[in-house]
Coordinates of C-alpha atoms in Angstrom, one line a residue:
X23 CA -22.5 -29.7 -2.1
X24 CA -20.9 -28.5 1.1
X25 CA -17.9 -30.5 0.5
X26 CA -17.9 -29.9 -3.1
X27 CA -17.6 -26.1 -1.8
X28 CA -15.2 -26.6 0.9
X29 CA -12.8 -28.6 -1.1
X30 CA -12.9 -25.9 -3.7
X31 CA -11.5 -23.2 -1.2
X32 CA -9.0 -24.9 0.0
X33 CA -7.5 -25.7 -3.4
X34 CA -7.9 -21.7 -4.2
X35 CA -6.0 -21.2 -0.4
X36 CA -3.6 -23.3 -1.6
X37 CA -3.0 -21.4 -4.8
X38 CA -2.9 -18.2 -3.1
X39 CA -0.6 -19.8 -0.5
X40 CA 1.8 -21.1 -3.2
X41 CA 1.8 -17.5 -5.0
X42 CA 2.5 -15.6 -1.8
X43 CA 5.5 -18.1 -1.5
X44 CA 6.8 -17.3 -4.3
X45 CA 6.8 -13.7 -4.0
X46 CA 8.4 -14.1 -0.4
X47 CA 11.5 -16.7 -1.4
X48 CA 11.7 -14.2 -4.6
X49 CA 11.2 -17.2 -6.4
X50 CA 11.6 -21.0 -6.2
X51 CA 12.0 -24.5 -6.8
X52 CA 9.2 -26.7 -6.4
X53 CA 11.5 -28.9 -3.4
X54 CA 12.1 -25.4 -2.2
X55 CA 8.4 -24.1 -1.8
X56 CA 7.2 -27.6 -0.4
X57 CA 9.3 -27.3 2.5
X58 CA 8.4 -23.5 2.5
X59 CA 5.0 -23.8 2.9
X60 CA 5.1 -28.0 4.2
X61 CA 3.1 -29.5 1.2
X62 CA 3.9 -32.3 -0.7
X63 CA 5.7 -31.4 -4.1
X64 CA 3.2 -33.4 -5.9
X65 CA 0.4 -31.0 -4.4
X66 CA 3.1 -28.3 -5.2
X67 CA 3.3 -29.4 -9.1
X68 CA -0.3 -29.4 -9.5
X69 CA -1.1 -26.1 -8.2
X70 CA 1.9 -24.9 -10.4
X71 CA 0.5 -26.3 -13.7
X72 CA -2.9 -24.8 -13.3
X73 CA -1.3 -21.4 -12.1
X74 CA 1.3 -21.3 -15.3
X75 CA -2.0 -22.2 -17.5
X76 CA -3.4 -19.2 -16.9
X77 CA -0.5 -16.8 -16.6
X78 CA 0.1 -16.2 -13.0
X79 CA 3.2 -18.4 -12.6
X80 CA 5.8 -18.6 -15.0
X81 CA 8.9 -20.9 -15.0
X82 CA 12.6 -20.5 -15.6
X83 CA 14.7 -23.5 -15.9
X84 CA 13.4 -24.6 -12.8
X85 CA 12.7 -22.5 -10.9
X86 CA 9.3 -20.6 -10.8
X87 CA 8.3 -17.2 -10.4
X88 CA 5.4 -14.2 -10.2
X89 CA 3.5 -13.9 -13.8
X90 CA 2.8 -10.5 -15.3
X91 CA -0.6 -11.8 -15.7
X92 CA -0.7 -9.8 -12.1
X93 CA 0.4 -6.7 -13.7
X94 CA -2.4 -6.8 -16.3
X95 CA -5.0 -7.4 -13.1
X96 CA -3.1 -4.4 -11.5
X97 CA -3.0 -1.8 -13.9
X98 CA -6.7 -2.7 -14.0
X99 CA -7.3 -2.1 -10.7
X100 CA -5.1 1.1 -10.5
X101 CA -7.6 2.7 -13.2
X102 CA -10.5 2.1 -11.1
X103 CA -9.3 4.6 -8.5
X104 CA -11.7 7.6 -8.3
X105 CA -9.4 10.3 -10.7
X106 CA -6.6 8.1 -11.4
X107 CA -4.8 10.0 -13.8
X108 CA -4.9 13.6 -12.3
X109 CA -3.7 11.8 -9.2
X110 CA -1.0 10.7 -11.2
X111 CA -0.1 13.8 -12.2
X112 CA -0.3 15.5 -8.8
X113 CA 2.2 12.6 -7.1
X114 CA 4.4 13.3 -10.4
X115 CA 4.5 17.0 -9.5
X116 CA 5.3 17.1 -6.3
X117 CA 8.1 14.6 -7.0
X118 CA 9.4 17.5 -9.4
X119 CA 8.7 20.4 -7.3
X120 CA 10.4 18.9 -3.8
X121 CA 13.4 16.6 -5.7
X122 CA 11.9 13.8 -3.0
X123 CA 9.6 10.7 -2.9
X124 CA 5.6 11.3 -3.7
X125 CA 2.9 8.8 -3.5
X126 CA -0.6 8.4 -3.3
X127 CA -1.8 5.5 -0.7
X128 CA -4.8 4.0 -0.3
X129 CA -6.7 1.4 2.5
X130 CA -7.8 -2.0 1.5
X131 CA -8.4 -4.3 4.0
X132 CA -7.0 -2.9 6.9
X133 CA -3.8 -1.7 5.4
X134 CA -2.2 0.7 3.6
X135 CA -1.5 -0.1 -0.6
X136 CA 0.9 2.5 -2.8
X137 CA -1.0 3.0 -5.8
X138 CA 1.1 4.7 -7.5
X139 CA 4.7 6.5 -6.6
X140 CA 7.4 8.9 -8.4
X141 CA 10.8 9.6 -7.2
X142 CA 12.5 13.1 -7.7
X143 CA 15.7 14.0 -8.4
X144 CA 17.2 13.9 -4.4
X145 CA 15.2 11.2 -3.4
X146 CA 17.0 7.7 -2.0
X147 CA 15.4 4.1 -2.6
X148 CA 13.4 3.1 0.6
X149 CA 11.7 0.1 -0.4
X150 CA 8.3 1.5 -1.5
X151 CA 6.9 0.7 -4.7
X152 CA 3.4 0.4 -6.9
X153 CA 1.3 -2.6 -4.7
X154 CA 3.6 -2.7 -1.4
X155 CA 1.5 -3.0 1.7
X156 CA 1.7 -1.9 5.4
X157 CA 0.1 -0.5 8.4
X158 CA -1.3 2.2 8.2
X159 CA -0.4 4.2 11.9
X160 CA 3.0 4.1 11.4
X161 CA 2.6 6.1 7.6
X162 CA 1.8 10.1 7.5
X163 CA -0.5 9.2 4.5
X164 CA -2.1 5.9 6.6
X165 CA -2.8 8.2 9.2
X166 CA -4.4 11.2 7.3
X167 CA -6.9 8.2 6.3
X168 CA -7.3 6.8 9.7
X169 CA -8.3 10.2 10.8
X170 CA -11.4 10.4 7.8
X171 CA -12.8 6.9 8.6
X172 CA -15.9 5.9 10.5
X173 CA -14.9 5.3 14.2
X174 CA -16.0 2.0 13.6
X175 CA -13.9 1.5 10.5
X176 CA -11.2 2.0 13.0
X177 CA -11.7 0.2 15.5
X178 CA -12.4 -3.0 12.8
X179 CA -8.5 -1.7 11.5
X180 CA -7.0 -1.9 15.0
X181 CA -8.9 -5.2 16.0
X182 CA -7.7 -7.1 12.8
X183 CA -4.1 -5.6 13.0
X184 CA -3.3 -4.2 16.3
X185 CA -0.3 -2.0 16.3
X186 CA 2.6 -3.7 14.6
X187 CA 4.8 -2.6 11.5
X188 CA 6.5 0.3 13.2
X189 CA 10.5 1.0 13.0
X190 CA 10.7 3.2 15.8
X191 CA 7.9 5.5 18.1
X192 CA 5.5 3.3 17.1
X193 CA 1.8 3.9 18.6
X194 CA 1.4 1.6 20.4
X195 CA -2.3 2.3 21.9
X196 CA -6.1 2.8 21.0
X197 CA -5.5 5.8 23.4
X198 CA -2.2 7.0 21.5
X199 CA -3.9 6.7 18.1
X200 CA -7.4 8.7 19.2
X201 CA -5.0 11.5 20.1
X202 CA -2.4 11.2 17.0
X203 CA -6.1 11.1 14.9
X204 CA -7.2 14.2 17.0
X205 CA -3.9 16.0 15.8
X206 CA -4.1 15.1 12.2
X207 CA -8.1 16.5 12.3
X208 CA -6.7 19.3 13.7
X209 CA -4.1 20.4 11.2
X210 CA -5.4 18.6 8.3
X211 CA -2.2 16.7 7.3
X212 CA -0.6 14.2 9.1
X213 CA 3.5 13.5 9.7
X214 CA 5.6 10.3 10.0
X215 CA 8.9 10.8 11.9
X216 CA 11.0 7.5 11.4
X217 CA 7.9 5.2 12.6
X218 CA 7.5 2.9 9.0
X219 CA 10.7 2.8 7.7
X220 CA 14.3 4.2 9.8
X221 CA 16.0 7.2 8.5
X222 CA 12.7 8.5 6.7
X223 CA 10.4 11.4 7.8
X224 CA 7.0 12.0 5.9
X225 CA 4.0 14.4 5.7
X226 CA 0.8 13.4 4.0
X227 CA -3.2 14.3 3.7
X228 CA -5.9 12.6 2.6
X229 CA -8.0 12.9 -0.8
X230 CA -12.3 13.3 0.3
X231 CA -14.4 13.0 -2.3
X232 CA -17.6 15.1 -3.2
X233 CA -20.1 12.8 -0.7
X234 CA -16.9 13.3 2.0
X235 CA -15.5 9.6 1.9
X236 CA -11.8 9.6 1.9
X237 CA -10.5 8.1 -0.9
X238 CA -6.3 7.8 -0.2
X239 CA -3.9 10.3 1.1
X240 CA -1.3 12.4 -1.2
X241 CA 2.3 12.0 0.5
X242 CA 5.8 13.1 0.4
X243 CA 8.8 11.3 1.5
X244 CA 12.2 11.7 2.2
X245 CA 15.5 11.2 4.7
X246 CA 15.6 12.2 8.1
X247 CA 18.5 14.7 7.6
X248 CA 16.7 16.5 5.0
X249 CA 13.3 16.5 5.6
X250 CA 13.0 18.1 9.0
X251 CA 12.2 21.2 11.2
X252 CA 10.8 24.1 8.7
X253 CA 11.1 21.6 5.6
X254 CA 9.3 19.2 6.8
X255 CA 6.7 20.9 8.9
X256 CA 6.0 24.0 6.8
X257 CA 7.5 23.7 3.4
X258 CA 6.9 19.9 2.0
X259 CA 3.0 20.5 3.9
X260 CA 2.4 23.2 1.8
X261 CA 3.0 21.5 -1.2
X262 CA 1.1 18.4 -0.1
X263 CA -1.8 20.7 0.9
X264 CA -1.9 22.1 -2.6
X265 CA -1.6 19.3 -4.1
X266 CA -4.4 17.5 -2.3
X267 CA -6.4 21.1 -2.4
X268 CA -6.5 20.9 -6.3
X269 CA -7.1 17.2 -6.5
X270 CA -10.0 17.7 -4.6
X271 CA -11.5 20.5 -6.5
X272 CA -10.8 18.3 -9.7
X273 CA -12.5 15.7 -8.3
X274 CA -15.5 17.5 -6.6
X275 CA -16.3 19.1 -9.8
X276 CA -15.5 16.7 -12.3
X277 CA -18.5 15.0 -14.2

């Protein structure tokens, strides 16, 4: 039974390893993703065929790529998100009111997930979209949920993941973080100055629920040149603060 078991993972970390493949090499061949991931292409071809049976893998010519099948799973698993579709709205406003990037961010396993994003009419393409991952100390909204976790959460976070994923100014300490955590307590909001992606500053806050328990972290987005000084520190935090001041009213008193 304990092999039965064992051999049964590893044929589900092999699927898993196959799918990530594909998504890194923006699709591939099956000689391509054997050498990629050093399996044989006949262990290759059989993950394949069960993974295009059920949807997650589908093929062109010969090449094979991500299934919408995913999409389905994570449309799902956006709805479950505490208030979903007022959040929603509130990252689609403050894309209109500011003409810049919004998104709403949440934590799974250590690092930071967009849930859901909007671009305004100024903003420029950096990358982030629905399901991207990163850290989450080098992100204004990873850091406004740092600062509502459990010490212990924490220190699980920066144990698993350490400190890498920065561009530039990265926190690079336990030390560092405590006191950029301290600062974020202390204002309420959080800022990101170039450290997740270069040429983009950011301010964000995080979303508590009635019990407390942060849930994800409202943020807006946008380049260096613009968002800066009095924009960046009093204007765009305003709106994030209102925006995350009225989601959390919505949700505190929402049946």
């Amino acid at each position: 039974m304990g092999n039965e078991i064992k051999t049964r993972s590893k044929t589900t970390e092999t699927s898993l390893d196959i799918v990530d493949a594909i998504r890194e090499l923006n699709g591939g061949t099956i000689p391509q993703l054997s050498e990629y991931l050093g399996l044989s292409e006949s262990t290759v071809h059989r993950h394949l065929v069960s993974l295009r049976e059920y949807g997650y893998i589908v093929k062109s010519e010969k090449e094979y790529r991500i299934g919408l099948r995913f999409l389905t799973l994570g449309g799902y698993a956006q709805q479950q998100v505490t208030a979903f579709p007022i959040i929603k709205e509130k990252v689609d406003q403050l894309a209109a009111d500011t003409g810049e990037r919004a998104q709403f961010i949440v934590e799974e396993n250590g690092k930071r997930v967009y849930l859901y994003t909007e671009v305004g009419e100024s903003a420029v393409q950096t990358g982030a979209h629905i399901g991207r991952r990163g850290s989450l100390h080098v992100s204004a909204a990873g850091k406004a949920i740092l600062a509502n976790l459990p010490e212990s959460r924490v220190d699980e976070i920066v144990n698993r993941h350490g400190f890498a994923g920065g561009a530039r100014g990265n926190i690079s300490t336990r030390e560092e973080l405590d006191e950029a955590l301290a600062e974020v307590t202390e204002r309420g909001y959080a800022f990101n100055r170039q450290e997740s992606t270069d040429g983009v500053n950011a301010v964000g806050a995080p979303i508590l629920d009635r019990s407390g328990t942060v849930i994800g972290a409202l943020s807006i987005s946008g380049p260096a040149h613009r968002l800066k000084g009095e924009r960046l520190i009093e204007t765009c935090s305003e709106y994030v603060l209102a925006a995350t001041n009225e989601l959390e009213l919505h949700i505190k008193h929402s049946v």
